Coordinates of C-alpha atoms in Angstrom, one line a residue:
M1 CA 63.9 -176.2 20.1
A2 CA 63.9 -174.2 23.2
G3 CA 65.2 -176.2 26.2
V4 CA 66.0 -179.4 24.3
G5 CA 69.7 -178.5 23.7
F6 CA 70.7 -178.2 27.3
E7 CA 69.6 -181.8 28.1
L8 CA 71.2 -183.1 24.9
K9 CA 74.5 -181.4 25.5
K10 CA 74.6 -182.9 29.0
L11 CA 74.1 -186.4 27.6
F12 CA 76.7 -186.0 24.9
T13 CA 79.3 -184.6 27.2
A14 CA 79.0 -187.7 29.3
R15 CA 80.9 -189.4 26.4
T16 CA 79.2 -192.8 27.0
A17 CA 77.4 -195.0 24.6
A18 CA 74.3 -194.9 26.8
G19 CA 74.4 -191.1 26.9
H20 CA 74.5 -190.9 23.1
I21 CA 71.7 -193.4 22.8
R22 CA 69.5 -191.5 25.2
A23 CA 70.3 -188.2 23.5
Y24 CA 69.1 -189.6 20.1
S25 CA 66.1 -191.2 21.7
Y26 CA 65.1 -188.0 23.3
S27 CA 65.5 -186.2 20.0
A28 CA 63.4 -188.8 18.3
I29 CA 60.6 -188.3 20.9
I30 CA 60.4 -184.6 20.2
T31 CA 60.8 -184.6 16.4
A32 CA 59.1 -187.9 15.4
G33 CA 56.7 -188.5 18.3
P34 CA 53.5 -187.0 16.9
F35 CA 54.0 -188.5 13.4
A36 CA 54.9 -191.9 14.8
L37 CA 51.9 -191.8 17.1
L38 CA 49.6 -191.2 14.2
T39 CA 51.3 -193.8 12.1
G40 CA 51.1 -196.5 14.8
M41 CA 47.4 -195.8 15.5
V42 CA 46.3 -195.8 11.9
L43 CA 48.2 -198.9 10.9
A44 CA 47.0 -200.8 14.0
V45 CA 43.4 -199.9 13.3
Q46 CA 43.7 -201.0 9.6
L47 CA 45.0 -204.3 10.8
L48 CA 42.0 -204.6 13.1
F49 CA 39.7 -203.8 10.1
R50 CA 41.2 -206.7 8.2
H51 CA 40.8 -209.0 11.3
F52 CA 37.2 -208.1 11.7
A53 CA 36.5 -208.1 7.9
V54 CA 35.2 -204.5 7.9
P55 CA 33.5 -203.5 4.6
A56 CA 35.7 -201.5 2.2
E57 CA 33.4 -198.4 2.4
S58 CA 33.8 -198.1 6.1
V59 CA 37.6 -198.5 5.8
Q60 CA 37.6 -195.7 3.2
V61 CA 35.6 -193.3 5.3
F62 CA 38.0 -193.8 8.2
V63 CA 41.1 -193.5 6.1
A64 CA 39.8 -190.4 4.3
A65 CA 38.8 -188.7 7.6
V66 CA 42.3 -189.3 9.0
V67 CA 44.1 -188.1 5.9
Y68 CA 42.0 -184.9 5.8
A69 CA 42.5 -184.3 9.5
F70 CA 46.3 -184.8 9.3
I71 CA 46.9 -182.7 6.1
F72 CA 44.7 -179.8 6.9
S73 CA 45.6 -179.6 10.6
Q74 CA 49.3 -179.4 9.5
I75 CA 48.5 -176.6 7.0
L76 CA 46.4 -174.6 9.4
S77 CA 48.6 -174.9 12.4
S78 CA 52.1 -174.7 10.9
G79 CA 52.1 -170.9 10.7
F80 CA 50.8 -170.5 14.2
T81 CA 53.3 -172.9 15.7
M82 CA 56.2 -171.1 14.0
V83 CA 55.3 -167.7 15.4
L84 CA 54.5 -169.2 18.8
T85 CA 58.0 -170.7 18.9
R86 CA 59.4 -167.2 18.7
Y87 CA 57.1 -166.0 21.5
L88 CA 58.0 -169.0 23.7
A89 CA 61.8 -168.3 23.2
D90 CA 61.4 -164.7 24.3
S91 CA 59.2 -165.8 27.3
L92 CA 61.8 -168.3 28.4
S93 CA 64.7 -165.9 28.0
L94 CA 62.9 -163.4 30.2
A95 CA 61.6 -166.0 32.7
R96 CA 58.0 -165.0 32.2
Y97 CA 56.7 -168.5 32.8
K98 CA 53.2 -167.5 33.8
D99 CA 52.5 -166.2 30.3
I100 CA 53.8 -169.5 28.6
T101 CA 50.8 -171.7 29.7
A102 CA 48.5 -168.7 29.1
S103 CA 49.6 -168.4 25.5
L104 CA 49.0 -172.1 25.0
F105 CA 45.4 -171.7 26.1
G106 CA 45.0 -168.6 23.9
S107 CA 46.5 -170.1 20.8
A108 CA 44.6 -173.4 21.3
A109 CA 41.3 -171.4 21.6
L110 CA 42.1 -169.4 18.5
L111 CA 43.1 -172.4 16.4
S112 CA 40.1 -174.4 17.6
A113 CA 37.8 -171.6 16.6
L114 CA 39.3 -171.3 13.1
G115 CA 39.4 -175.1 12.7
G116 CA 35.7 -175.3 13.8
L117 CA 34.7 -172.7 11.2
L118 CA 36.6 -174.5 8.4
A119 CA 35.2 -177.9 9.4
L120 CA 31.6 -176.5 9.6
A121 CA 32.0 -175.0 6.1
F122 CA 33.3 -178.3 4.7
L123 CA 30.9 -180.8 6.5
W124 CA 27.7 -178.7 6.2
G125 CA 25.2 -180.5 4.0
R126 CA 27.4 -183.5 3.5
P127 CA 25.6 -186.9 3.5
L128 CA 27.8 -188.3 6.3
A129 CA 26.1 -189.5 9.4
P130 CA 26.0 -186.8 12.1
L131 CA 28.1 -188.8 14.6
T132 CA 30.7 -189.6 11.9
K133 CA 31.0 -185.8 11.2
W134 CA 31.5 -185.0 14.9
L135 CA 34.0 -187.8 15.4
A136 CA 36.0 -186.7 12.3
Y137 CA 35.9 -183.1 13.4
L138 CA 37.0 -184.1 16.9
F139 CA 40.1 -185.9 15.5
F140 CA 40.9 -182.8 13.4
A141 CA 40.6 -180.5 16.5
L142 CA 42.7 -182.8 18.7
L143 CA 45.4 -182.9 16.1
L144 CA 45.4 -179.0 16.0
L145 CA 45.9 -179.0 19.8
S146 CA 48.7 -181.6 19.7
W147 CA 50.6 -179.6 17.1
V148 CA 50.3 -176.5 19.3
E149 CA 51.4 -178.4 22.4
S150 CA 54.4 -179.8 20.5
V151 CA 55.9 -176.2 20.6
Y152 CA 55.8 -176.2 24.4
L153 CA 56.9 -179.8 24.8
T154 CA 60.3 -178.8 23.5
A155 CA 60.9 -176.8 26.6
I156 CA 60.2 -179.7 29.0
K157 CA 62.9 -182.1 29.9
K158 CA 60.7 -184.9 31.3
Y159 CA 61.3 -187.0 28.2
K160 CA 60.4 -190.4 29.8
R161 CA 57.0 -189.0 30.7
L162 CA 56.4 -187.7 27.2
L163 CA 57.3 -191.1 25.8
L164 CA 54.9 -192.8 28.2
S165 CA 52.2 -190.4 27.2
Y166 CA 52.6 -191.3 23.5
L167 CA 52.5 -195.0 24.3
A168 CA 49.5 -194.6 26.5
G169 CA 47.6 -192.8 23.7
V170 CA 48.5 -195.5 21.2
A171 CA 47.6 -198.3 23.7
V172 CA 44.2 -196.8 24.5
S173 CA 43.4 -196.3 20.8
I174 CA 44.2 -199.8 19.8
T175 CA 42.6 -201.5 22.8
L176 CA 39.4 -199.4 22.4
A177 CA 39.2 -200.0 18.7
A178 CA 39.5 -203.8 19.2
Q179 CA 36.8 -203.7 21.8
L180 CA 34.4 -201.5 19.8
L181 CA 34.9 -203.3 16.5
G182 CA 34.4 -206.6 18.3
A183 CA 31.2 -205.5 20.1
G184 CA 29.7 -204.0 16.9
W185 CA 27.7 -201.3 18.8
L186 CA 28.6 -198.7 16.2
P187 CA 29.4 -198.7 12.5
A188 CA 33.0 -199.7 12.0
E189 CA 34.2 -196.3 10.9
Q190 CA 32.6 -194.6 13.9
S191 CA 34.1 -197.2 16.3
A192 CA 37.6 -196.6 14.8
L193 CA 37.2 -192.8 14.9
L194 CA 36.0 -192.9 18.5
A195 CA 38.9 -195.0 19.5
V196 CA 41.6 -192.8 17.9
D197 CA 39.8 -189.7 19.3
M198 CA 40.1 -191.2 22.8
G199 CA 43.7 -192.0 22.3
M200 CA 44.5 -188.5 21.0
A201 CA 42.5 -186.9 23.8
L202 CA 44.5 -188.8 26.4
C203 CA 47.8 -187.6 24.8
V204 CA 46.6 -184.0 24.6
L205 CA 45.5 -184.1 28.3
L206 CA 48.8 -185.7 29.4
F207 CA 50.8 -183.2 27.5
L208 CA 48.8 -180.3 29.0
W209 CA 49.4 -181.8 32.4
H210 CA 53.2 -181.9 31.8
I211 CA 53.2 -178.3 30.5
A212 CA 51.2 -177.0 33.4
A213 CA 53.4 -178.9 35.9
C214 CA 56.4 -177.2 34.4
F215 CA 55.2 -173.7 33.9
G216 CA 52.1 -173.5 36.1
L217 CA 48.5 -172.8 35.3
P218 CA 47.6 -169.4 33.7
E219 CA 46.1 -167.9 36.8
D220 CA 47.0 -164.3 35.9
G221 CA 48.8 -164.8 32.6
M222 CA 47.9 -163.0 29.4
N223 CA 46.3 -165.6 27.0
F224 CA 46.6 -163.4 23.9
A225 CA 49.8 -161.5 24.5
F226 CA 51.4 -163.4 21.6
L227 CA 49.1 -161.7 19.0
P228 CA 51.5 -158.8 18.2
Y229 CA 54.1 -161.4 17.1
F230 CA 51.9 -162.1 14.1
E231 CA 52.5 -158.5 13.0
R232 CA 56.2 -158.5 13.6
H233 CA 56.9 -162.0 12.3
W234 CA 54.3 -162.4 9.6
R235 CA 57.0 -163.8 7.3
L236 CA 57.5 -166.7 9.7
F237 CA 53.8 -167.4 9.5
V238 CA 53.8 -167.4 5.7
I239 CA 57.0 -169.4 5.5
A240 CA 55.6 -172.3 7.6
A241 CA 52.2 -172.2 6.0
S242 CA 53.4 -172.1 2.4
Y243 CA 55.9 -174.9 3.1
A244 CA 53.2 -177.2 4.6
A245 CA 50.8 -176.2 1.7
G246 CA 53.5 -177.0 -0.8
L247 CA 54.3 -180.3 0.8
F248 CA 50.7 -181.6 0.5
L249 CA 49.5 -179.7 -2.6
P250 CA 50.4 -182.5 -4.9
N251 CA 48.2 -184.9 -2.9
I252 CA 45.3 -182.4 -3.1
L253 CA 45.7 -181.9 -6.9
I254 CA 45.8 -185.7 -7.5
W255 CA 42.5 -186.1 -5.5
F256 CA 40.8 -184.4 -8.4
G257 CA 42.5 -186.5 -11.1
P258 CA 41.9 -190.0 -12.4
W259 CA 43.4 -191.5 -9.2
G260 CA 40.9 -189.6 -7.0
V261 CA 38.1 -191.5 -5.3
E262 CA 35.0 -189.9 -3.8
V263 CA 34.1 -191.4 -0.4
A264 CA 30.5 -191.2 1.1
G265 CA 29.8 -188.1 -1.0
T266 CA 32.1 -186.1 1.3
F267 CA 35.8 -186.8 0.9
R268 CA 38.0 -187.1 -2.2
Y269 CA 41.3 -188.7 -1.8
S270 CA 43.7 -191.0 -3.6
P271 CA 44.2 -194.3 -1.7
V272 CA 47.4 -195.3 -3.5
Y273 CA 49.1 -192.0 -3.9
D274 CA 48.3 -190.8 -0.3
V275 CA 49.6 -194.0 1.3
V276 CA 52.7 -194.1 -0.9
T277 CA 53.5 -190.4 -0.1
F278 CA 52.9 -191.1 3.6
Y279 CA 55.5 -193.8 3.7
A280 CA 57.9 -191.8 1.6
L281 CA 57.7 -188.9 4.1
L282 CA 58.4 -191.3 7.0
S283 CA 61.9 -191.8 5.5
V284 CA 63.0 -188.2 6.5
L285 CA 62.4 -188.7 10.2
P286 CA 66.0 -189.8 10.8
L287 CA 67.2 -186.6 9.2
M288 CA 65.2 -184.4 11.5
M289 CA 66.2 -186.4 14.6
V290 CA 69.9 -186.3 13.8
F291 CA 69.8 -182.6 12.8
V292 CA 68.1 -181.6 16.1
V293 CA 71.0 -183.2 17.9
S294 CA 73.7 -181.6 15.8
V295 CA 72.1 -178.1 15.8
E296 CA 71.6 -178.1 19.6
T297 CA 75.0 -179.7 20.5
N298 CA 77.4 -178.4 17.9
F299 CA 76.1 -175.6 15.7
Y300 CA 74.4 -173.5 18.4
Q301 CA 77.6 -173.4 20.5
R302 CA 79.4 -171.7 17.6
Y303 CA 76.4 -169.5 16.9
A304 CA 76.3 -168.3 20.5
V305 CA 80.1 -167.6 20.5
Y306 CA 79.9 -165.6 17.2
F307 CA 77.1 -163.4 18.4
S308 CA 78.5 -163.0 21.9
H309 CA 81.6 -161.4 20.3
I310 CA 79.5 -159.1 18.3
T311 CA 77.2 -158.0 21.1
R312 CA 79.8 -157.9 23.8
K313 CA 82.4 -155.8 21.9
G314 CA 84.7 -158.6 20.8
N315 CA 87.6 -157.5 18.6
F316 CA 87.9 -158.1 14.9
R317 CA 90.1 -161.2 15.2
Q318 CA 87.7 -162.8 17.7
I319 CA 84.7 -162.2 15.5
E320 CA 86.6 -163.5 12.4
D321 CA 87.7 -166.6 14.1
A322 CA 84.2 -167.3 15.4
R323 CA 82.8 -166.7 11.9
K324 CA 85.1 -169.2 10.3
D325 CA 84.4 -171.8 13.0
L326 CA 80.6 -171.2 12.7
L327 CA 80.5 -171.6 9.0
H328 CA 82.7 -174.6 9.1
V329 CA 80.4 -176.4 11.5
L330 CA 77.3 -175.2 9.6
W331 CA 78.4 -176.8 6.3
F332 CA 79.9 -179.8 8.0
E333 CA 76.7 -180.6 9.9
L334 CA 74.5 -180.0 6.8
R335 CA 76.7 -182.2 4.7
H336 CA 76.7 -184.9 7.5
A337 CA 72.9 -184.8 7.8
A338 CA 72.5 -185.1 4.0
E339 CA 74.9 -188.1 3.7
L340 CA 73.2 -189.9 6.6
Q341 CA 69.8 -189.3 5.1
L342 CA 70.9 -190.5 1.7
V343 CA 71.8 -193.8 3.4
F344 CA 68.3 -194.0 5.0
T345 CA 66.7 -193.1 1.7
L346 CA 68.6 -196.0 -0.1
V347 CA 67.5 -198.3 2.7
F348 CA 63.9 -197.3 2.3
L349 CA 64.3 -197.6 -1.5
A350 CA 65.4 -201.3 -1.1
L351 CA 63.0 -202.3 1.6
G352 CA 60.1 -200.3 0.3
S353 CA 60.3 -201.8 -3.2
Y354 CA 60.2 -205.3 -1.7
I355 CA 57.4 -204.7 0.9
L356 CA 55.1 -202.6 -1.4
S357 CA 55.4 -205.1 -4.2
R358 CA 54.3 -207.9 -1.9
A359 CA 51.4 -205.7 -0.6
G360 CA 49.7 -205.6 -4.0
I361 CA 51.1 -202.3 -5.2
T362 CA 51.8 -202.3 -9.0
Y363 CA 55.2 -202.0 -10.6
E364 CA 54.4 -198.4 -11.8
Q365 CA 53.3 -197.4 -8.3
V366 CA 56.5 -198.8 -6.7
N367 CA 58.5 -196.7 -9.2
M368 CA 56.5 -193.7 -8.1
F369 CA 57.4 -194.5 -4.5
N370 CA 61.0 -194.6 -5.4
V371 CA 60.8 -191.1 -7.0
L372 CA 58.8 -189.8 -4.0
L373 CA 61.6 -191.0 -1.7
F374 CA 64.0 -188.6 -3.4
G375 CA 61.4 -185.9 -3.4
A376 CA 61.1 -186.4 0.4
F377 CA 64.9 -186.3 0.6
F378 CA 65.2 -182.9 -0.9
T379 CA 62.2 -181.7 1.1
G380 CA 63.9 -182.7 4.3
L381 CA 67.1 -180.9 3.3
L382 CA 65.0 -177.8 2.3
Q383 CA 63.6 -177.7 5.8
L384 CA 67.0 -177.9 7.4
I385 CA 68.1 -174.8 5.4
Y386 CA 65.0 -173.0 6.5
I387 CA 65.9 -173.7 10.1
L388 CA 69.5 -172.5 9.6
L389 CA 68.5 -169.3 7.9
I390 CA 65.8 -168.5 10.4
Y391 CA 68.5 -168.9 13.2
F392 CA 70.0 -165.8 11.6
D393 CA 66.7 -164.1 11.2
Y394 CA 67.2 -164.1 7.4
Q395 CA 63.4 -164.2 6.9
K396 CA 63.1 -162.5 3.5
D397 CA 65.1 -165.1 1.6
V398 CA 63.4 -168.0 3.4
L399 CA 60.1 -166.5 2.5
M400 CA 61.1 -166.3 -1.2
V401 CA 62.3 -169.9 -1.2
S402 CA 59.1 -171.1 0.6
L403 CA 56.8 -169.3 -1.9
F404 CA 58.9 -170.8 -4.7
F405 CA 58.4 -174.3 -3.3
L406 CA 54.6 -173.7 -3.1
A407 CA 54.4 -172.1 -6.6
S408 CA 56.6 -174.8 -8.2
N409 CA 54.4 -177.6 -6.7
L410 CA 51.3 -175.8 -8.0
V411 CA 52.6 -175.2 -11.5
L412 CA 54.2 -178.6 -12.0
G413 CA 51.3 -180.4 -10.3
V414 CA 48.8 -178.8 -12.6
L415 CA 50.9 -179.6 -15.6
G416 CA 51.2 -183.2 -14.5
L417 CA 47.5 -183.5 -13.8
C418 CA 46.3 -181.9 -17.0
W419 CA 48.9 -182.7 -19.6
W420 CA 51.7 -185.0 -18.6
G421 CA 49.4 -187.8 -17.3
E422 CA 49.7 -190.4 -14.6
Q423 CA 53.3 -191.3 -15.4
S424 CA 54.3 -187.9 -14.0
Y425 CA 52.7 -188.4 -10.5
G426 CA 55.4 -188.2 -7.9
F427 CA 57.9 -186.9 -10.4
T428 CA 56.5 -183.4 -10.4
F429 CA 56.9 -183.3 -6.6
F430 CA 60.5 -184.5 -6.9
L431 CA 61.2 -181.7 -9.5
A432 CA 59.7 -179.0 -7.3
A433 CA 61.5 -180.2 -4.2
A434 CA 64.9 -180.5 -6.0
A435 CA 64.6 -177.1 -7.6
S436 CA 63.6 -175.5 -4.3
F437 CA 66.5 -177.1 -2.5
V438 CA 68.9 -175.7 -5.2
V439 CA 67.5 -172.2 -4.7
A440 CA 67.6 -172.6 -0.9
A441 CA 71.3 -173.8 -1.0
W442 CA 72.1 -170.8 -3.2
R443 CA 70.6 -168.4 -0.7
L444 CA 72.4 -170.1 2.2
D445 CA 75.7 -169.8 0.3
H446 CA 74.9 -166.2 -0.4
F447 CA 74.2 -165.5 3.2
A448 CA 77.3 -167.4 4.4
S449 CA 79.6 -165.5 2.1
R450 CA 78.3 -162.1 3.4
I451 CA 77.4 -163.0 7.0
N452 CA 79.4 -160.2 8.6
Y453 CA 77.8 -157.5 6.4
L454 CA 74.3 -159.0 6.7
V455 CA 74.5 -159.3 10.5
F456 CA 76.1 -155.9 11.1
C457 CA 74.6 -153.7 8.4
S458 CA 71.2 -155.1 7.4
Q459 CA 69.8 -154.7 10.9
P460 CA 68.0 -151.4 11.9
V461 CA 70.0 -149.1 14.2
F462 CA 67.0 -148.5 16.4
Y463 CA 64.4 -151.1 16.9
Q464 CA 60.9 -149.9 16.1
P465 CA 58.3 -152.7 16.6
P466 CA 55.1 -152.5 14.5
H467 CA 52.2 -150.9 16.2
G468 CA 49.3 -152.3 14.2
L469 CA 45.9 -153.7 15.0
L470 CA 47.0 -156.8 16.9
T471 CA 49.4 -154.8 19.1
R472 CA 46.7 -152.2 19.9
L473 CA 44.3 -155.1 20.7
A474 CA 46.8 -156.7 23.1
M475 CA 47.4 -153.3 24.8
R476 CA 43.7 -152.7 25.1
L477 CA 43.1 -156.2 26.6
Y478 CA 45.9 -156.0 29.2
G479 CA 46.7 -152.3 29.7
E480 CA 49.7 -151.7 31.8
R481 CA 50.2 -155.5 32.3
Y482 CA 51.2 -155.9 28.7
V483 CA 54.9 -156.2 28.2
D484 CA 56.7 -156.0 24.9
L485 CA 58.9 -159.1 25.3
E486 CA 61.0 -158.3 22.2
R487 CA 61.9 -154.8 23.4
E488 CA 62.7 -156.2 26.9
R489 CA 64.9 -158.8 25.4
R490 CA 66.8 -156.4 23.2
E491 CA 67.4 -154.1 26.1
E492 CA 68.9 -156.8 28.3
P493 CA 72.5 -156.1 29.2

């Protein structure tokens, strides 16, 4: 979360209630903003569907298009955004601001091209109306851009402007949807997709404006100088991609089971399971919000002290004291986040059971929601351990846990779909998440008990960056202008 911590620390050190409220609010904007934006738009449009008595088939086309765009944009972009975070951190530390916006343009172009190819392969020959295909693809492409921009938004401290940008996008979507549905110029699903496309497009443009205002336009920057990072940090790419795939794999499997519904000869989705899963995942937003604050204001201070003693020739006593302080804060903050999230999970358990039962959801489906809540709880904690281990560049073990999470969801999901039946839906996701959390906690404890050895002895004595195809491509594109940011950062005094 490059750049967020400085602002949060300033607010917390003010030691006022207003400062604390603003700090948590800013954290919420960064961590929950995109998800809350999508939630608000979709729920509002569905209420408008009910108000205008839109046919069920049109509603299903809209919901299925949004579900597909959200899930597959997350899976496709997550690996890219993880690697870009590393590149952004190096660019900021070396004050190479002109390359920051350039990398945004380059990564957006690369993701848009890949997303376009995937969308073309999926939509080609489908019986959807051409305009519906284009509007569905546009929403998918805009989500890809928003996920990429979210990496760069963490380095911007104009949080009020970011909040206003989110609100502007939601307002435009809802207002335009009401106008188009009322006018009846287009089919209902096309009117709704056009409205959310316009709202997302406004957000993407406003975010780009904020980023360009902070770092400048890429006049002479290197748009694809980040490509070598995919060779050096391929594990980060696989970690993020496999986590996102494991998170949504149960949904995709259930689409092809008894609960799956085919929509307009194009989409398959599960209206009940997808909606219930969506609400269950909302319950972990407080966990991420609080953890961002605690990591940036408490944990990172001890982290910086520990490594400053190592790199600046601190004595053994200084290093040992810093190690104890660091590990104490690490376990304390992790335990604090887990306890707080457990409270929110129980609140969602109570409120969700009441609200969903009144919304026409069956008793069995409400029970599935309750199980999914605890699956989301363990998934959120799993992500926190990922972040902590990646702070220490312990990528091999995080990769192992991430692949275990994906494989366990695949195996248990197939068992539930083919043999255990509908009563296992949700429970297989809970089992996979809980087992993965246990494995991740074991690896974190293993690292913490050997932190000095792993920090001192597991690192190469001489840094030799990979010199593969992507590195050679970047050097060919930019020649003498190309700068190895990692080497420059390692050679800093």
